[in-house]
Coordinates of C-alpha atoms in Angstrom, one line a residue:
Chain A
X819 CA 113.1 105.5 100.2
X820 CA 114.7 102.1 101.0
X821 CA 114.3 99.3 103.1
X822 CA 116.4 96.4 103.8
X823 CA 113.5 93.1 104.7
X824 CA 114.6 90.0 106.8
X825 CA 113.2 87.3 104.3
X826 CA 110.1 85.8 106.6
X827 CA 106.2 86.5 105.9
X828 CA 105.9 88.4 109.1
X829 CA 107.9 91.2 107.2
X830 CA 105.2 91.6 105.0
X831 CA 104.1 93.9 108.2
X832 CA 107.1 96.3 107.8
X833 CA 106.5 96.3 104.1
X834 CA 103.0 97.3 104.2
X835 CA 104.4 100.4 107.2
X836 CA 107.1 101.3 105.1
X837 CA 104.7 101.9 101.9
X838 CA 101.8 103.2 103.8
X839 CA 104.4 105.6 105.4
X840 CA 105.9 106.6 102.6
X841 CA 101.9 107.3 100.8
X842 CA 101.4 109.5 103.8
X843 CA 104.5 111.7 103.2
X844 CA 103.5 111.9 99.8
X845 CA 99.6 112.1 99.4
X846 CA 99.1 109.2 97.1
X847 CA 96.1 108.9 96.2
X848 CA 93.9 105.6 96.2
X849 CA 94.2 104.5 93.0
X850 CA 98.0 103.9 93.6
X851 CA 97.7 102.6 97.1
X852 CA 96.1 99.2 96.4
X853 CA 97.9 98.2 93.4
X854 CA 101.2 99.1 95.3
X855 CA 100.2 97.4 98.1
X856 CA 98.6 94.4 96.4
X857 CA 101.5 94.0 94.0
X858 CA 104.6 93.8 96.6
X859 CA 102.5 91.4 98.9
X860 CA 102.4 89.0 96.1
X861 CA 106.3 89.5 95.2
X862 CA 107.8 89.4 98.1
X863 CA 105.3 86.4 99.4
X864 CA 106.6 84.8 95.9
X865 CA 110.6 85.4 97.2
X866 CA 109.9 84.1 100.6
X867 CA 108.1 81.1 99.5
X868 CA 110.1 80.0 96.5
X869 CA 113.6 80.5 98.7
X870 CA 112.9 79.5 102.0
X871 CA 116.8 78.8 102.7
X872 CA 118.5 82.1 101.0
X873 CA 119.4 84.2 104.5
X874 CA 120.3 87.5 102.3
X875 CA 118.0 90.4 102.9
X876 CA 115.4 92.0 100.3
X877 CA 116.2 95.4 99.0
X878 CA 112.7 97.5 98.8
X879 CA 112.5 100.9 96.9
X880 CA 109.6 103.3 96.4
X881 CA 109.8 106.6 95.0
X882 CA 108.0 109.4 93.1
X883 CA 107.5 109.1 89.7
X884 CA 105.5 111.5 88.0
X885 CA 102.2 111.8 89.5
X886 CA 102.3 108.1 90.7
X887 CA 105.7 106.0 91.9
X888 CA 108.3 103.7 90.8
X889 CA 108.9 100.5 92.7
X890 CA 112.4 99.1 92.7
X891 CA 112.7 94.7 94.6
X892 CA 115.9 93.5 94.8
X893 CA 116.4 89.8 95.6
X894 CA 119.6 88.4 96.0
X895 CA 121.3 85.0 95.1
X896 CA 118.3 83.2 93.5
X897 CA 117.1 81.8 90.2
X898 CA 116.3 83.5 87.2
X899 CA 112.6 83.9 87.5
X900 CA 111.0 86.1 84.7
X901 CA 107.8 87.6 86.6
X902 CA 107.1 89.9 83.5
X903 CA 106.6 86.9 81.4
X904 CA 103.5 86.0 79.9
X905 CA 102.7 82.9 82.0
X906 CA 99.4 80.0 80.4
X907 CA 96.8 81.2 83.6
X908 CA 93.5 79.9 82.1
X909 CA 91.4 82.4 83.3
X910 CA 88.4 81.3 81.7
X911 CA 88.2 77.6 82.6
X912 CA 85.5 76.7 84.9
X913 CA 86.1 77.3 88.6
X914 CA 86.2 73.7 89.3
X915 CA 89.1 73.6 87.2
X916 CA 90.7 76.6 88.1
X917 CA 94.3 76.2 89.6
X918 CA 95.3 78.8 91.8
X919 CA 99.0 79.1 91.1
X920 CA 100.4 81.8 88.7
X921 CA 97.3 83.5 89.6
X922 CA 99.0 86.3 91.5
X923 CA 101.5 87.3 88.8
X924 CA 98.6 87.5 86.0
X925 CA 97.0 90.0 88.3
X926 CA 100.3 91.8 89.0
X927 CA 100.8 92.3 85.3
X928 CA 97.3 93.7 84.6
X929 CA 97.8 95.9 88.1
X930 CA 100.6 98.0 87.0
X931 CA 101.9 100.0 84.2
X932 CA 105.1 98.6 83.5
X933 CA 107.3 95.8 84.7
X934 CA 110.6 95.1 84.5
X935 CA 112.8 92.2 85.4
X936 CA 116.5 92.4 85.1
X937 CA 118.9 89.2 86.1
X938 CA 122.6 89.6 86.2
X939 CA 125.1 87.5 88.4
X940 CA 122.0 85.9 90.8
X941 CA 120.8 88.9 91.6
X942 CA 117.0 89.8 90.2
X943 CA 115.5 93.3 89.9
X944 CA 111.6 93.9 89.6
X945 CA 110.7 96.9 88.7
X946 CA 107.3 98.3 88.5
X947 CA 105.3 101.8 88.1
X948 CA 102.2 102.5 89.2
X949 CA 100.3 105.6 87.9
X950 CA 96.5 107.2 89.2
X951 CA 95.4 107.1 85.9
Chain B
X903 CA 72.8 78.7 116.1
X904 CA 74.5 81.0 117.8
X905 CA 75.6 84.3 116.3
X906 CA 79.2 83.9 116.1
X907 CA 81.8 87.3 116.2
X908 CA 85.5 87.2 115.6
X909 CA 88.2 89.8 114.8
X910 CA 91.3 88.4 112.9
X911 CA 94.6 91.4 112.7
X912 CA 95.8 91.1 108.9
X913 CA 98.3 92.7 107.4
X914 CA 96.8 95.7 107.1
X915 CA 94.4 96.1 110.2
X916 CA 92.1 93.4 110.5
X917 CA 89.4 91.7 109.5
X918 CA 85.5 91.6 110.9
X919 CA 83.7 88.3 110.8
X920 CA 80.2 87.8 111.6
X921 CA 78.5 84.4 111.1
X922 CA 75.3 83.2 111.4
X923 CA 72.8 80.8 109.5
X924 CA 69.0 81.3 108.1
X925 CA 67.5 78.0 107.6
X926 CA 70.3 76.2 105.9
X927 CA 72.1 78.9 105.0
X928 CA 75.3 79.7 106.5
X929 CA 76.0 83.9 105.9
X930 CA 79.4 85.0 106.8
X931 CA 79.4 89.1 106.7
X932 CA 83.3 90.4 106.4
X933 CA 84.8 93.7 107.4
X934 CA 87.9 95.4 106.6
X935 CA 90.6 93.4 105.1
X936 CA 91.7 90.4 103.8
X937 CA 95.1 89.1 103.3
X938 CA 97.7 86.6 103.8
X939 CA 97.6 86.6 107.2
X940 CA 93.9 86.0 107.8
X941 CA 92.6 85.0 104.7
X942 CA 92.9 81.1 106.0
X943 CA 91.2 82.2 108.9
X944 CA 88.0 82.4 106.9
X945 CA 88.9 79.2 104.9
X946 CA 89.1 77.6 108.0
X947 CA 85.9 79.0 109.5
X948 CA 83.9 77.8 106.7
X949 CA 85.7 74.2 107.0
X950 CA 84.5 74.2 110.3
X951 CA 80.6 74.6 109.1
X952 CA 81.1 72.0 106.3
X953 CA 82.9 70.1 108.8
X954 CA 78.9 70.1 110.9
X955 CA 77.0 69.3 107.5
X956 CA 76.5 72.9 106.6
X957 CA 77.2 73.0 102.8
X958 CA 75.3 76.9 101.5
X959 CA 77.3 79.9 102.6
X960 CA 76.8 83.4 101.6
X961 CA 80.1 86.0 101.9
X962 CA 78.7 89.3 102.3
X963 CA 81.7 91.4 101.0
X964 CA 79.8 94.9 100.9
X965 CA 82.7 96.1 103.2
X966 CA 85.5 94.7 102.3
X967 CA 88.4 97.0 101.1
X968 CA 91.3 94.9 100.3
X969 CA 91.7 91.1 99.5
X970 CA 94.6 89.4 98.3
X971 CA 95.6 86.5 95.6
X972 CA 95.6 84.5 98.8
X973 CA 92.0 85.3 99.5
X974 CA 90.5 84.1 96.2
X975 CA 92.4 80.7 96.6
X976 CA 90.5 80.9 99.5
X977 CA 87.6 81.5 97.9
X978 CA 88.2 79.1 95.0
X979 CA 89.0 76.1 97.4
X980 CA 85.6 76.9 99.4
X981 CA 84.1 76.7 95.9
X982 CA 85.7 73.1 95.3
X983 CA 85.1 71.7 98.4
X984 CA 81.4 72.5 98.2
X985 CA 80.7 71.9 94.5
X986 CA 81.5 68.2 95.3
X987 CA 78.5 68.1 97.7
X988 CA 76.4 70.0 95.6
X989 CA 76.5 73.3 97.8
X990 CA 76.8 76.6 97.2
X991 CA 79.2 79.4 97.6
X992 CA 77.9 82.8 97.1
X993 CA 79.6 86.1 97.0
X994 CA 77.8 89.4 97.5
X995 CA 78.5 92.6 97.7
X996 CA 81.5 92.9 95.9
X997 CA 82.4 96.5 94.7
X998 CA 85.6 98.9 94.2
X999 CA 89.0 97.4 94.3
X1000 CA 88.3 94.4 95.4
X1001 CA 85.7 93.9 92.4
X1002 CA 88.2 95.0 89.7
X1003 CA 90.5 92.2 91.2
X1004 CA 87.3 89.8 90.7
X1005 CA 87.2 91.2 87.2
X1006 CA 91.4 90.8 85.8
X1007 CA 90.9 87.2 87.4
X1008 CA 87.9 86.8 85.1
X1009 CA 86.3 85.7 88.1
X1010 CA 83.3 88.1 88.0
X1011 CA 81.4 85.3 85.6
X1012 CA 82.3 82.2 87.4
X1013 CA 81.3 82.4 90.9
X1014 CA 77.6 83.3 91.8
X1015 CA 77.9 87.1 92.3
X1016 CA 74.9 89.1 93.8
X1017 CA 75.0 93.4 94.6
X1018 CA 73.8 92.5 98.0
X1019 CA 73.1 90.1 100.7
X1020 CA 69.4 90.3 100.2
X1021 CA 69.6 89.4 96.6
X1022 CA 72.2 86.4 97.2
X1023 CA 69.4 85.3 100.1
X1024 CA 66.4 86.0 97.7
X1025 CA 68.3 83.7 95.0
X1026 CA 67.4 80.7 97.0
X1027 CA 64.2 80.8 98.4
X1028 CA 63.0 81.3 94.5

């Protein structure tokens, strides 16, 4: 399943439908749901924020795999921006110390199984799976 | 004070806010969930109550389903704020997804975590 997302916050509304749509059809379980859910938000917030002026549109795919499903981001026209890398979060210094950016993309790699980022000719692919076990 | 109730849509539904204080504690009980569209709601709710001299809050999260990496900066920049007027900030309640997302941001040992409102409450009259 595909959708094409106008590059604003308020799509993260469609997003969240399309998914939860898509969960319904398919009887994912819980497990799946929030990482899914969790994980886009934070990509796509990331693409929004990070390229305010790019006016392309964000290709979004979900589908089966296995018992849990393969998530497929498309961004076109931008910087090379590793996600899968191993970013310095220092998530043991003390709160009052604790900076808040790169946060999201720690959790994102401990949320899903695999991730995969692939840039060729501005155009970035993030691709993720997410499985109940 | 008054009780205060307020219900903020989110992304995914919305988001249940009770507040109301006990002595000089401020407890803010949540419900439902919390995202990038109302998690600065609560940020600035409790901005509001600093903003009156209030400096102890206590989030009950018992029944919160879904928070985001927006809602712990939230939570984090509550923490700041109040640490440099020697408040508190405590968290109760936490449990299921929510909790393991506490837990892969290793925040589980650095903010004041409690099972449940009465034992965050209990905490400071001891």
């Amino acid at each position: 399943m595909e959708l094409e997302i106008v590059r604003r916050i308020d799509s993260l509304k469609d997003i969240y439908d399309f998914i939860e749509s898509f969960f319904e059809s398919n009887g994912t379980e819980e497990p799946v749901r929030y990482p899914v859910h969790f994980v886009v938000e934070e990509l796509f917030t990331n693409m929004v924020k990070y390229n305010p002026g790019n006016m392309n549109t964000i290709l979004l795919d979900i589908d089966l795999e296995g018992d849990g499903v393969k998530v497929m981001i498309t961004d076109y026209d931008v910087d090379d921006f590793d996600v899968s890398k191993k970013r310095d979060v220092d998530v043991s210094a003390p709160l009052q110390e604790r900076k808040v950016g790169g946060l999201g993309l720690h959790l994102i790699r401990h949320m899903v199984d695999k991730l995969d980022y692939h840039y060729e000719d501005r155009q970035s692919r993030i691709t993720f799976t997410k499985g109940p076990g | 004070m008054e009780k205060i109730h307020k219900e903020i849509l989110g992304l995914m539904g919305k988001i249940d806010i009770d507040c109301w204080d006990e002595s000089d504690l401020i407890i803010v009980e949540l419900k439902g969930q919390l995202d990038v569209y109302n998690s600065g709601d609560v940020d600035k709710l409790i901005g509001a109550y600093i903003h009156r001299g209030f400096n102890k809050f206590v989030l009950n999260l018992e029944q919160v389903t879904y928070l985001d990496s927006s809602t712990i900066s939230v939570f984090i920049h509550c923490y700041q704020k109040l640490e440099k007027t020697n408040g508190k900030f405590l968290l109760a309640g936490l449990q299921g997804a929510p909790k393991e997302v506490f837990d892969m941001a290793k925040l589980h040992d650095v903010f004041e975590l409690f099972p449940d409102i009465a034992s965050a409450l209990q905490s400071q009259t001891s």
